[in-house]
Coordinates of C-alpha atoms in Angstrom, one line a residue:
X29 CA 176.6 53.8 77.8
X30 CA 174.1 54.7 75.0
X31 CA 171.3 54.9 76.9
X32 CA 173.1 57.2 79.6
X33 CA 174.0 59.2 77.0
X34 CA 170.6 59.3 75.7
X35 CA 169.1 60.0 79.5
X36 CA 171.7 63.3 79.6
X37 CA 170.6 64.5 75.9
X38 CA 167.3 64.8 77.0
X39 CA 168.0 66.4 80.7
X40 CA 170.1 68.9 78.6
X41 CA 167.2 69.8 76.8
X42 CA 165.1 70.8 79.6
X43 CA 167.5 73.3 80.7
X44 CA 165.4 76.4 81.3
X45 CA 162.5 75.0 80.2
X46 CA 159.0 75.9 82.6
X47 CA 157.8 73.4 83.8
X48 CA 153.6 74.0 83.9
X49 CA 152.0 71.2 83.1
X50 CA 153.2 67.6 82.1
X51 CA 151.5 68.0 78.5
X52 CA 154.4 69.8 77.3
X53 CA 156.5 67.2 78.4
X54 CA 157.6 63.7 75.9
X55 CA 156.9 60.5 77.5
X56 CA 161.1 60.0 77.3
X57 CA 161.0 63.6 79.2
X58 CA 159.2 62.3 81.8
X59 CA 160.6 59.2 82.0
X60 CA 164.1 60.7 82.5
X61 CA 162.6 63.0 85.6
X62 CA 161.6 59.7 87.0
X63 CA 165.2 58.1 86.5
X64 CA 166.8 61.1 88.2
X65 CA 164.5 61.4 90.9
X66 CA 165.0 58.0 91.4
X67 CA 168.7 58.5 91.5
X68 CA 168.9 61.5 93.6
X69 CA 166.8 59.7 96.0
X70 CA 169.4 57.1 96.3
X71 CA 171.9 59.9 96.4
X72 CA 173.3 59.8 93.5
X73 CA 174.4 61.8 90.9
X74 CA 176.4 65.0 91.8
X75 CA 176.4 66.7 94.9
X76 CA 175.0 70.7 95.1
X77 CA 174.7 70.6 92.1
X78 CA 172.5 73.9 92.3
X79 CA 175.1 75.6 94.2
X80 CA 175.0 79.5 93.9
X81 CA 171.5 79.3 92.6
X82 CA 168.4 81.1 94.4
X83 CA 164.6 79.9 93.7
X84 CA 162.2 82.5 94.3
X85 CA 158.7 81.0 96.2
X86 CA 155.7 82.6 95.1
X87 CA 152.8 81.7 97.5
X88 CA 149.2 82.5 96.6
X89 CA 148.0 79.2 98.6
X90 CA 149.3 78.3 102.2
X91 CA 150.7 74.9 101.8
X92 CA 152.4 72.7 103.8
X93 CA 154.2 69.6 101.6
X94 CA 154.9 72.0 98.6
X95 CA 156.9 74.7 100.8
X96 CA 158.5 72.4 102.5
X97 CA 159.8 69.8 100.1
X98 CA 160.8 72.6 97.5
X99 CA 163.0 74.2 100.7
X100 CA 164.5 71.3 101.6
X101 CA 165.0 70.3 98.3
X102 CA 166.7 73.8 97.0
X103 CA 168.9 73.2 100.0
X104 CA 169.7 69.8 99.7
X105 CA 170.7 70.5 96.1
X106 CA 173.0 73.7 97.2
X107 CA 170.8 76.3 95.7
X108 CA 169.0 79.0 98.3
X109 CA 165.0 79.4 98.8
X110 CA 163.2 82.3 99.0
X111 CA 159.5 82.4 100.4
X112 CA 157.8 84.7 98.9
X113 CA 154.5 85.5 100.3
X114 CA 151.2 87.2 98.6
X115 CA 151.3 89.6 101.2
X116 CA 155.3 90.2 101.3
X117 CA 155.5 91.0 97.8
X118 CA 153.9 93.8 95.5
X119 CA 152.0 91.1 93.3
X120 CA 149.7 90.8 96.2
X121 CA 149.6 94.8 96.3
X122 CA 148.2 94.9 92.6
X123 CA 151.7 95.0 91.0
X124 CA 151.4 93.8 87.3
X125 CA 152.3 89.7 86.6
X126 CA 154.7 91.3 83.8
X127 CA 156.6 93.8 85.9
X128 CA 156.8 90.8 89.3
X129 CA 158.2 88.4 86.3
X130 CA 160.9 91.0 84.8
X131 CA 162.1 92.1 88.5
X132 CA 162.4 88.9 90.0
X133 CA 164.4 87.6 86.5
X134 CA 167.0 90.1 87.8
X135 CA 167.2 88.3 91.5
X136 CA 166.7 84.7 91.1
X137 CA 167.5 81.6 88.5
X138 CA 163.9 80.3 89.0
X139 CA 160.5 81.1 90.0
X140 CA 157.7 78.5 91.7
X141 CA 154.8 80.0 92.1
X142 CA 151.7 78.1 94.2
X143 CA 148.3 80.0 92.3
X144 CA 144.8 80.3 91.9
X145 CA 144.5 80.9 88.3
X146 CA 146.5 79.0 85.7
X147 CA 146.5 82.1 83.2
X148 CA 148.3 84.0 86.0
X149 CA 151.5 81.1 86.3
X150 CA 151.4 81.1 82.1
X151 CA 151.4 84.5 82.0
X152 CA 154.2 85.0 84.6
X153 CA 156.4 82.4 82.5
X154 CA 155.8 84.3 79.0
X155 CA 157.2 87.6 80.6
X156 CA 160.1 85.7 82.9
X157 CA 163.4 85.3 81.4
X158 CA 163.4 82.1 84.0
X159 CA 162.3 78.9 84.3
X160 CA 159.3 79.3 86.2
X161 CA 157.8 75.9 88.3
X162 CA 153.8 75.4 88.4
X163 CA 153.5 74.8 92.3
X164 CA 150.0 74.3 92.2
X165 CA 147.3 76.0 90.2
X166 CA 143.0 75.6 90.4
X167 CA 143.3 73.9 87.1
X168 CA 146.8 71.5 87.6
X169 CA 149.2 70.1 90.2
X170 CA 151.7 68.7 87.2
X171 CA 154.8 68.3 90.6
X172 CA 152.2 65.9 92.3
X173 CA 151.5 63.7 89.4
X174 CA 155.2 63.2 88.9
X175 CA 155.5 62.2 92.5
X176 CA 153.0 59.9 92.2
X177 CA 154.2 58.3 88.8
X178 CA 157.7 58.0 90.5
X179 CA 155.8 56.4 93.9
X180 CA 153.7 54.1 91.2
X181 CA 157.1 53.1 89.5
X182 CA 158.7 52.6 92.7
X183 CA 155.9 50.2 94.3
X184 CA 155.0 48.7 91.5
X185 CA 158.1 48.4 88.8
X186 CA 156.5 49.8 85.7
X187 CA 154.2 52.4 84.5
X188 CA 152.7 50.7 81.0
X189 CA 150.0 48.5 81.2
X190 CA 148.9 49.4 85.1
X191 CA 145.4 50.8 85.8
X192 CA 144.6 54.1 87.8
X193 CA 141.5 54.5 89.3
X194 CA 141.0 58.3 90.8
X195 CA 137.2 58.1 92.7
X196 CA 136.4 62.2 93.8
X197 CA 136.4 65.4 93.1
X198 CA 137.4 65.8 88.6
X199 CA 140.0 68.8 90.0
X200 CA 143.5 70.1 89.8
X201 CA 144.9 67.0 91.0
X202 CA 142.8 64.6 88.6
X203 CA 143.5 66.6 85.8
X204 CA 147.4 66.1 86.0
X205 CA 147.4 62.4 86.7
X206 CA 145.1 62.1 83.8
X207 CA 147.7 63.6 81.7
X208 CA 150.9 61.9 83.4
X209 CA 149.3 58.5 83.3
X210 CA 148.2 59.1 79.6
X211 CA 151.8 60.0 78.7
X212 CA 153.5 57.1 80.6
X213 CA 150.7 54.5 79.1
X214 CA 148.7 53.8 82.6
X215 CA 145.4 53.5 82.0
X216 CA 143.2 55.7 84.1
X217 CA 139.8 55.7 85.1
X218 CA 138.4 58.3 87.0
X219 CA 134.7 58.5 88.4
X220 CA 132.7 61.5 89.8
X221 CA 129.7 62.2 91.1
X222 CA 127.3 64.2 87.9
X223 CA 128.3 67.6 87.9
X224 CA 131.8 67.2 89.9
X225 CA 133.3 65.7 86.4
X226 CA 136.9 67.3 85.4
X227 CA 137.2 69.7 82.5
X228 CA 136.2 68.5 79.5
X229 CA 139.1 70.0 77.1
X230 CA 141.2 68.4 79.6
X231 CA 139.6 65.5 79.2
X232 CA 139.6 65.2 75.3
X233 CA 143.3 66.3 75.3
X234 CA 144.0 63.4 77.6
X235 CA 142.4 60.6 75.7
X236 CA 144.2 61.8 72.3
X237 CA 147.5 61.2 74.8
X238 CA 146.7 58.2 75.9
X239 CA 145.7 56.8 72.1
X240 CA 149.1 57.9 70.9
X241 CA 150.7 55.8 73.7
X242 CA 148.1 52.6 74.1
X243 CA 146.3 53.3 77.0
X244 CA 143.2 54.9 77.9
X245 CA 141.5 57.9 79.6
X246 CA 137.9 56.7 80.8
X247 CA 135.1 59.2 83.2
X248 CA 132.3 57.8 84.7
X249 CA 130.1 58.6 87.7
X250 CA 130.3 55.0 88.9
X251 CA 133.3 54.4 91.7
X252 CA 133.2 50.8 91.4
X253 CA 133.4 50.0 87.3
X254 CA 136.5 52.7 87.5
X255 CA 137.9 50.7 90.6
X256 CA 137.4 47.4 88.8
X257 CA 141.0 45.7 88.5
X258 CA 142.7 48.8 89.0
X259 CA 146.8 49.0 90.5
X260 CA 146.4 52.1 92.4
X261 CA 143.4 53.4 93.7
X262 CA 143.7 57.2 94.2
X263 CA 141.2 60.0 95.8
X264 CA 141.3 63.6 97.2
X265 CA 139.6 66.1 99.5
X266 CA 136.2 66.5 98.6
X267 CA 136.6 70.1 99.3
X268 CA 139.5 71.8 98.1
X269 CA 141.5 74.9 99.5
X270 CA 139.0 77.7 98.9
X271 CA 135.7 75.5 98.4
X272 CA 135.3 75.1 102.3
X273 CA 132.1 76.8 102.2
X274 CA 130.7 74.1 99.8
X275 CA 131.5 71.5 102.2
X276 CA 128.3 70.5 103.4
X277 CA 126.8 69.8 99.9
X278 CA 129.5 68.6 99.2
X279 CA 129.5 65.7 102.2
X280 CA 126.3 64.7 100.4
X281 CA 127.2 65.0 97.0
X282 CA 129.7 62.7 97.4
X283 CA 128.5 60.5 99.1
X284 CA 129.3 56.5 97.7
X285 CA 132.6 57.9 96.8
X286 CA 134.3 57.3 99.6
X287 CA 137.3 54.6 99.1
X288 CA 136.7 52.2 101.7
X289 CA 137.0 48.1 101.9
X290 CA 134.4 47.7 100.1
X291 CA 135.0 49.7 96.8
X292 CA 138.6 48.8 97.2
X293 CA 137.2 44.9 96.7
X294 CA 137.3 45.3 93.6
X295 CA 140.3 46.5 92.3
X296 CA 143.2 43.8 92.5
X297 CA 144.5 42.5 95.6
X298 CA 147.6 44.3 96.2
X299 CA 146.9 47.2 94.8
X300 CA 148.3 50.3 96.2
X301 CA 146.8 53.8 97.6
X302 CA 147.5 56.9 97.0
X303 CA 146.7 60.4 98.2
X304 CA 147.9 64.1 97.5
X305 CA 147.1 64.8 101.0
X306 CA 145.9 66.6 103.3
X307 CA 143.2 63.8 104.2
X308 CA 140.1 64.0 105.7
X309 CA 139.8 60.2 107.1
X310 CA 136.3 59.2 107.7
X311 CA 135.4 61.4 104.1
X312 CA 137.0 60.9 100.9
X313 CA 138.7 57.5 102.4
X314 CA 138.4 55.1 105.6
X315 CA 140.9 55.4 107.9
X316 CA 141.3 51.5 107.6
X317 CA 142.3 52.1 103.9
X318 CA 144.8 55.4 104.4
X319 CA 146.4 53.4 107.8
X320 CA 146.2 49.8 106.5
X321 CA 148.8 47.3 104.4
X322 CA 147.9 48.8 101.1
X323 CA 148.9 52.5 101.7
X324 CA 151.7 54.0 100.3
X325 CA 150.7 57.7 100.9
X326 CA 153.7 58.9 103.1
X327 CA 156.2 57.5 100.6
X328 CA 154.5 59.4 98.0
X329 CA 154.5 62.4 100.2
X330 CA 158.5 61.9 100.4
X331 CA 158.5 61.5 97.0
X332 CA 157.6 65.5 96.1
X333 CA 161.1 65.9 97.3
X334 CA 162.7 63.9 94.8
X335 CA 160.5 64.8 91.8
X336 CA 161.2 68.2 92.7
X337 CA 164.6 68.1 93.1
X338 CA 164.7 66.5 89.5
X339 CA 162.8 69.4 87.8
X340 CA 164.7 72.0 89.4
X341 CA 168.6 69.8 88.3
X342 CA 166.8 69.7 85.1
X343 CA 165.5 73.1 84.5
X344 CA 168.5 74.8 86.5
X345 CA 171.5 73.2 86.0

């Protein structure tokens, strides 16, 4: 009974709270989004509990798993979505970030917005009287690395003590499971080819996370001493949305950092596999390592849904 009651103290505090990147969130903050995501994946906990509430969609990206999964999600929970389109709205038509985030603070009880810049979602959730939801930005993707801590938890039945090994591109996606793994006390590893390294302040701020909480944030160029003994083994597109053009160099670039039977030799037999998707089998990872025993990618794919749903009961309701 204490500990429930201590799991609804902190929920409570979340209300309204942005959600824009997992740094600003205590390890017993995100912990308790796992629980309920957990739990409302089980389907429990009350039902609609978002009812009467409208979340407004702001699209910068095309996406395909974000749209859909905070949809179903708004709808699943009683609430109503709203797509809102770069092109369908005046943002996209050189309206200012603080007039879009003081209009739509009249209309709807929350704002996720899918973005290039990072400034642009921190500065539309200094001027919104909302809670607004970081969909995606260049520099973090904080509602994937909760999915994939939840999918980790789920597959494995703890966070502390595990190993993460993240072999690609140092991007959006690398950053937040840097963060969320440092917070949660996984160790993470994560190895780039020179030059493709994540942000360095990132970096730094992740490692000072991890040493409050016993783990350890470690970058290296070399794939196989950050696959060595590792639970999950994780990559991405070598080419993210809007970097098509550097595909080709890219291809070469990265080449030996493809996941494949061989690197995964060496992290411990049953680990797991995870990626953000979309995939591009044959590049970034073998199609006998995305399609074989080990893969969990579609459950962590279903798993946005849930992590979703629990920031937007937490935030909302």
């Amino acid at each position: 009974m204490e500990s429930e009651v201590l799991f609804l103290n902190i929920l409570n505090n979340l209300k309204g709270k942005d959600f824009l990147t997992l740094a600003d969130f205590s390890t017993e903050e995100i912990l308790a989004l796992l629980d309920l995501a957990i739990e409302l994946k089980a389907g429990k906990g009350p039902q609609k509990p978002l009812a009467g509430k409208t979340l407004g969609m702001i699209f910068q990206k095309s996406s395909t798993r974000t749209r859909v999964s905070f949809e179903v999600g708004m709808l699943q929970l009683g609430g109503h979505p709203l797509f809102l389109s770069n092109n369908d709205i005046q943002l996209g038509r050189g309206e200012t970030i603080y007039d879009t985030a003081k209009v739509l603070s009249r209309y709807v009880d929350a704002i996720m917005i899918r973005a290039h810049g990072h400034e642009q979602v921190e500065e539309l959730a200094k001027h919104a009287d909302i809670p607004v939801i970081n969909g995606l930005t260049d520099t973090y993707h904080p509602c994937q690395a909760l999915a994939d801590l939840q999918t980790i938890l789920e597959h494995k039945g703890r966070l502390k003590g595990l190993k993460v090994a993240y072999i690609g591109d140092g991007n959006n996606v690398a950053h937040s499971l840097m963060i969320g793994c440092a917070k949660v006390g996984i160790d993470v590893a994560i190895a780039t080819p020179a030059g493709y390294e994540p942000d360095a302040k990132i970096v730094e701020r992740a490692k000072l996370i991890a040493q409050a909480h016993g783990s350890s944030v470690v970058v290296t160029n070399d794939p196989v001493e950050a696959a060595k003994n590792a639970d999950v083994l994780y990559t991405d597109v070598w080419a993210s949305m809007g970097q098509e053009a550097e595909q080709e160099k890219r291809v070469k670039d990265f080449a030996g950092y493809q996941i494949d039977s061989q690197l995964c030799s060496h992290a411990k037999p049953d680990f797991i596999f995870l990626h953000c998707l979309p995939a591009h089998r044959g590049e970034e990872v073998s199609a006998e390592v995305i399609d074989g025993p080990n893969s969990v990618i579609f459950d962590e794919a279903e798993n946005r849904l849930h992590a979703q749903k629990a920031i937007m009961v937490a935030c909302l309701s």
